PDB file of C-alpha atoms in Angstrom:
ATOM      1  CA  MET T   1       0.069  20.724 -19.645  1.00  0.00           C
ATOM      2  CA  TYR T   2      -1.995  17.924 -18.109  1.00  0.00           C
ATOM      3  CA  LEU T   3      -4.290  17.639 -21.124  1.00  0.00           C
ATOM      4  CA  GLU T   4      -1.416  17.538 -23.606  1.00  0.00           C
ATOM      5  CA  ALA T   5       0.834  15.168 -21.617  1.00  0.00           C
ATOM      6  CA  LYS T   6       1.472  11.719 -23.122  1.00  0.00           C
ATOM      7  CA  LYS T   7       1.224  10.088 -19.683  1.00  0.00           C
ATOM      8  CA  ALA T   8      -0.206  11.793 -16.604  1.00  0.00           C
ATOM      9  CA  ALA T   9      -1.353  10.856 -13.121  1.00  0.00           C
ATOM     10  CA  ILE T  10      -2.807  12.900 -10.291  1.00  0.00           C
ATOM     11  CA  VAL T  11      -1.746  12.034  -6.747  1.00  0.00           C
ATOM     12  CA  PHE T  12      -3.506  13.559  -3.735  1.00  0.00           C
ATOM     13  CA  GLU T  13      -4.026  12.906  -0.036  1.00  0.00           C
ATOM     14  CA  GLN T  14      -7.560  11.853   0.835  1.00  0.00           C
ATOM     15  CA  ASN T  15      -7.654  13.761   4.126  1.00  0.00           C
ATOM     16  CA  ARG T  16      -6.486  17.016   2.486  1.00  0.00           C
ATOM     17  CA  MET T  17      -9.070  17.114  -0.288  1.00  0.00           C
ATOM     18  CA  ALA T  18     -12.774  17.835  -0.039  1.00  0.00           C
ATOM     19  CA  VAL T  19     -15.112  15.328  -1.703  1.00  0.00           C
ATOM     20  CA  HIS T  20     -16.065  17.925  -4.319  1.00  0.00           C
ATOM     21  CA  GLY T  21     -12.379  18.474  -5.132  1.00  0.00           C
ATOM     22  CA  ALA T  22     -11.842  14.724  -5.584  1.00  0.00           C
ATOM     23  CA  GLU T  23     -14.851  14.596  -7.896  1.00  0.00           C
ATOM     24  CA  LEU T  24     -13.385  17.431  -9.971  1.00  0.00           C
ATOM     25  CA  ILE T  25     -10.071  15.563 -10.234  1.00  0.00           C
ATOM     26  CA  ALA T  26     -11.940  12.463 -11.456  1.00  0.00           C
ATOM     27  CA  ASP T  27     -13.846  14.529 -14.031  1.00  0.00           C
ATOM     28  CA  MET T  28     -10.613  16.114 -15.252  1.00  0.00           C
ATOM     29  CA  ALA T  29      -8.913  12.709 -15.628  1.00  0.00           C
ATOM     30  CA  ILE T  30     -11.874  11.259 -17.522  1.00  0.00           C
ATOM     31  CA  LEU T  31     -12.322  14.235 -19.850  1.00  0.00           C
ATOM     32  CA  SER T  32      -8.607  14.376 -20.659  1.00  0.00           C
ATOM     33  CA  GLY T  33      -8.368  10.621 -21.278  1.00  0.00           C
ATOM     34  CA  HIS T  34      -5.704  10.162 -18.599  1.00  0.00           C
ATOM     35  CA  ILE T  35      -7.348   7.220 -16.852  1.00  0.00           C
ATOM     36  CA  GLY T  36      -7.626   3.490 -17.340  1.00  0.00           C
ATOM     37  CA  ARG T  37      -4.201   2.923 -18.901  1.00  0.00           C
ATOM     38  CA  PRO T  38      -0.823   1.941 -17.411  1.00  0.00           C
ATOM     39  CA  ARG T  39       0.989   4.791 -15.589  1.00  0.00           C
ATOM     40  CA  GLU T  40      -2.044   7.073 -15.852  1.00  0.00           C
ATOM     41  CA  GLY T  41      -4.954   7.834 -13.591  1.00  0.00           C
ATOM     42  CA  ILE T  42      -5.579   8.937 -10.037  1.00  0.00           C
ATOM     43  CA  VAL T  43      -3.812   7.839  -6.858  1.00  0.00           C
ATOM     44  CA  GLN T  44      -5.649   8.727  -3.663  1.00  0.00           C
ATOM     45  CA  LEU T  45      -3.313   8.396  -0.684  1.00  0.00           C
ATOM     46  CA  LYS T  46      -5.168   7.307   2.421  1.00  0.00           C
ATOM     47  CA  PRO T  47      -4.150   8.518   5.878  1.00  0.00           C
ATOM     48  CA  ASN T  48      -2.410   5.891   8.048  1.00  0.00           C
ATOM     49  CA  SER T  49      -0.750   3.087   6.170  1.00  0.00           C
ATOM     50  CA  ASN T  50      -2.952   0.306   7.541  1.00  0.00           C
ATOM     51  CA  SER T  51      -6.305   1.875   6.717  1.00  0.00           C
ATOM     52  CA  GLN T  52      -7.222  -0.645   3.995  1.00  0.00           C
ATOM     53  CA  GLY T  53      -6.343  -3.639   6.153  1.00  0.00           C
ATOM     54  CA  MET T  54      -8.338  -2.163   9.013  1.00  0.00           C
ATOM     55  CA  ALA T  55     -11.389  -1.854   6.754  1.00  0.00           C
ATOM     56  CA  ASP T  56     -10.852  -5.408   5.487  1.00  0.00           C
ATOM     57  CA  LEU T  57     -10.986  -6.591   9.136  1.00  0.00           C
ATOM     58  CA  GLY T  58     -14.393  -4.967   9.615  1.00  0.00           C
ATOM     59  CA  PHE T  59     -13.542  -1.788  11.523  1.00  0.00           C
ATOM     60  CA  ASP T  60     -15.490   1.248  10.358  1.00  0.00           C
ATOM     61  CA  SER T  61     -12.874   3.707  11.525  1.00  0.00           C
ATOM     62  CA  ARG T  62      -9.430   3.969  13.071  1.00  0.00           C
ATOM     63  CA  GLU T  63     -11.118   5.481  16.141  1.00  0.00           C
ATOM     64  CA  GLU T  64     -13.288   2.354  16.555  1.00  0.00           C
ATOM     65  CA  MET T  65     -10.218   0.113  16.446  1.00  0.00           C
ATOM     66  CA  ILE T  66      -8.252   2.317  18.855  1.00  0.00           C
ATOM     67  CA  GLY T  67     -11.204   2.428  21.254  1.00  0.00           C
ATOM     68  CA  LYS T  68     -11.418  -1.382  21.349  1.00  0.00           C
ATOM     69  CA  ILE T  69      -7.694  -1.660  22.047  1.00  0.00           C
ATOM     70  CA  ASN T  70      -7.682   1.109  24.668  1.00  0.00           C
ATOM     71  CA  THR T  71     -10.624  -0.425  26.549  1.00  0.00           C
ATOM     72  CA  GLY T  72      -9.075  -3.896  26.545  1.00  0.00           C
ATOM     73  CA  ALA T  73     -11.646  -5.439  24.171  1.00  0.00           C
ATOM     74  CA  ILE T  74      -8.774  -6.454  21.857  1.00  0.00           C
ATOM     75  CA  LYS T  75      -6.234  -8.613  23.690  1.00  0.00           C
ATOM     76  CA  GLY T  76      -3.498  -8.976  21.072  1.00  0.00           C
ATOM     77  CA  LEU T  77      -2.184  -7.030  18.134  1.00  0.00           C
ATOM     78  CA  VAL T  78       0.266  -7.536  15.299  1.00  0.00           C
ATOM     79  CA  VAL T  79       1.627  -4.283  13.855  1.00  0.00           C
ATOM     80  CA  PHE T  80       3.305  -4.218  10.450  1.00  0.00           C
ATOM     81  CA  GLY T  81       5.601  -1.314   9.619  1.00  0.00           C
ATOM     82  CA  GLU T  82       4.013   1.385  11.739  1.00  0.00           C
ATOM     83  CA  ASP T  83       5.184   3.211  14.853  1.00  0.00           C
ATOM     84  CA  VAL T  84       1.892   3.466  16.725  1.00  0.00           C
ATOM     85  CA  LYS T  85       1.554   6.612  18.864  1.00  0.00           C
ATOM     86  CA  ASP T  86      -2.115   6.930  19.854  1.00  0.00           C
ATOM     87  CA  ILE T  87      -2.878   3.457  21.234  1.00  0.00           C
ATOM     88  CA  ARG T  88      -2.348   2.213  24.802  1.00  0.00           C
ATOM     89  CA  LEU T  89      -0.208  -0.743  23.755  1.00  0.00           C
ATOM     90  CA  THR T  90       0.520  -1.641  27.377  1.00  0.00           C
ATOM     91  CA  ARG T  91      -3.157  -2.727  27.736  1.00  0.00           C
ATOM     92  CA  LEU T  92      -2.573  -5.575  25.296  1.00  0.00           C
ATOM     93  CA  GLY T  93      -1.881  -9.104  26.482  1.00  0.00           C
ATOM     94  CA  PHE T  94       0.340  -9.700  23.447  1.00  0.00           C
ATOM     95  CA  LEU T  95       2.048  -7.412  20.932  1.00  0.00           C
ATOM     96  CA  ALA T  96       4.054  -8.510  17.899  1.00  0.00           C
ATOM     97  CA  VAL T  97       5.736  -6.043  15.543  1.00  0.00           C
ATOM     98  CA  GLN T  98       7.236  -6.544  12.114  1.00  0.00           C
ATOM     99  CA  ASP T  99       9.262  -3.571  10.918  1.00  0.00           C
ATOM    100  CA  LEU T 100      12.405  -2.552   9.078  1.00  0.00           C
ATOM    101  CA  HIS T 101      13.552  -0.474  12.069  1.00  0.00           C
ATOM    102  CA  MET T 102      13.507  -0.780  15.872  1.00  0.00           C
ATOM    103  CA  THR T 103      10.737   1.735  16.575  1.00  0.00           C
ATOM    104  CA  ASP T 104       9.258   2.723  19.945  1.00  0.00           C
ATOM    105  CA  THR T 105       6.381   0.329  19.187  1.00  0.00           C
ATOM    106  CA  ALA T 106       8.831  -2.497  18.482  1.00  0.00           C
ATOM    107  CA  ARG T 107      10.583  -1.837  21.801  1.00  0.00           C
ATOM    108  CA  LEU T 108       7.272  -2.546  23.611  1.00  0.00           C
ATOM    109  CA  ALA T 109       6.619  -5.751  21.664  1.00  0.00           C
ATOM    110  CA  ASP T 110       6.661  -9.279  23.040  1.00  0.00           C
ATOM    111  CA  VAL T 111       7.969 -10.435  19.658  1.00  0.00           C
ATOM    112  CA  VAL T 112       9.807  -8.437  16.974  1.00  0.00           C
ATOM    113  CA  ILE T 113       9.973  -9.897  13.471  1.00  0.00           C
ATOM    114  CA  PRO T 114      12.495  -8.372  11.059  1.00  0.00           C
ATOM    115  CA  GLY T 115      10.748  -6.873   8.060  1.00  0.00           C
ATOM    116  CA  GLU T 116      11.753  -6.770   4.424  1.00  0.00           C
ATOM    117  CA  SER T 117      11.249  -3.812   2.143  1.00  0.00           C
ATOM    118  CA  PHE T 118       9.187  -4.049  -1.039  1.00  0.00           C
ATOM    119  CA  ALA T 119      12.435  -4.170  -3.021  1.00  0.00           C
ATOM    120  CA  GLU T 120      13.523  -7.402  -1.255  1.00  0.00           C
ATOM    121  CA  ILE T 121      10.493  -9.554  -2.068  1.00  0.00           C
ATOM    122  CA  GLU T 122       8.753 -11.289  -4.932  1.00  0.00           C
ATOM    123  CA  GLY T 123       4.996 -11.401  -4.612  1.00  0.00           C
ATOM    124  CA  HIS T 124       1.836  -9.326  -4.554  1.00  0.00           C
ATOM    125  CA  TYR T 125       0.493  -6.270  -2.736  1.00  0.00           C
ATOM    126  CA  ILE T 126      -3.122  -5.335  -2.190  1.00  0.00           C
ATOM    127  CA  ASN T 127      -3.408  -1.651  -3.054  1.00  0.00           C
ATOM    128  CA  SER T 128      -5.733   0.965  -1.544  1.00  0.00           C
ATOM    129  CA  ILE T 129      -8.606  -0.058  -3.831  1.00  0.00           C
ATOM    130  CA  SER T 130      -8.174  -3.784  -3.024  1.00  0.00           C
ATOM    131  CA  ILE T 131      -6.485  -4.745  -6.290  1.00  0.00           C
ATOM    132  CA  SER T 132      -3.604  -7.233  -6.210  1.00  0.00           C
ATOM    133  CA  GLN T 133      -0.391  -5.921  -7.774  1.00  0.00           C
ATOM    134  CA  LYS T 134       2.643  -8.099  -8.612  1.00  0.00           C
ATOM    135  CA  VAL T 135       6.104  -6.928  -7.490  1.00  0.00           C
ATOM    136  CA  ASN T 136       9.481  -8.292  -8.532  1.00  0.00           C
ATOM    137  CA  LYS T 137      12.505  -8.608  -6.247  1.00  0.00           C
ATOM    138  CA  ALA T 138      15.059  -5.863  -6.954  1.00  0.00           C
ATOM    139  CA  VAL T 139      17.738  -6.414  -4.264  1.00  0.00           C
ATOM    140  CA  ASP T 140      18.867  -9.155  -1.878  1.00  0.00           C
ATOM    141  CA  SER T 141      18.055  -8.780   1.814  1.00  0.00           C
ATOM    142  CA  PRO T 142      20.980  -7.536   3.919  1.00  0.00           C
ATOM    143  CA  VAL T 143      19.940  -9.986   6.679  1.00  0.00           C
ATOM    144  CA  GLU T 144      21.466 -13.474   6.456  1.00  0.00           C
ATOM    145  CA  LYS T 145      18.780 -16.133   6.074  1.00  0.00           C
ATOM    146  CA  ASP T 146      19.062 -19.716   7.341  1.00  0.00           C
ATOM    147  CA  SER T 147      18.750 -22.256   4.562  1.00  0.00           C
TER     148      SER T 147
END
């Protein structure tokens, strides 16, 4: 079915697939020709939504970042769209949260900034392989904005 499909993509979670399995998926996509064209290819979902941004900031691992926060080496944090469970947020001198919902993390924040969903904005995203992708606004925000 995959080989004969007009358009096909494989989606898998990085932390649930061995390296050898991911290599086999890549081989299968290449051999079948289902890679390198719109709406085809491989999507590797990374654990924890902020993993790419964390790497872009120079942290080698989530554990390294958490350790620096938990020991007080990081004094302030801005969290975007994540309800953090494994970090001692009370050790921070300042916490800001931007989210669509009032999460437990947002309740601890010094500042809460209302978030907008991807469907409410016009702009670009940086995907998990650091490529900029344009998005078009699909709906108006339900929150009144000052003009």
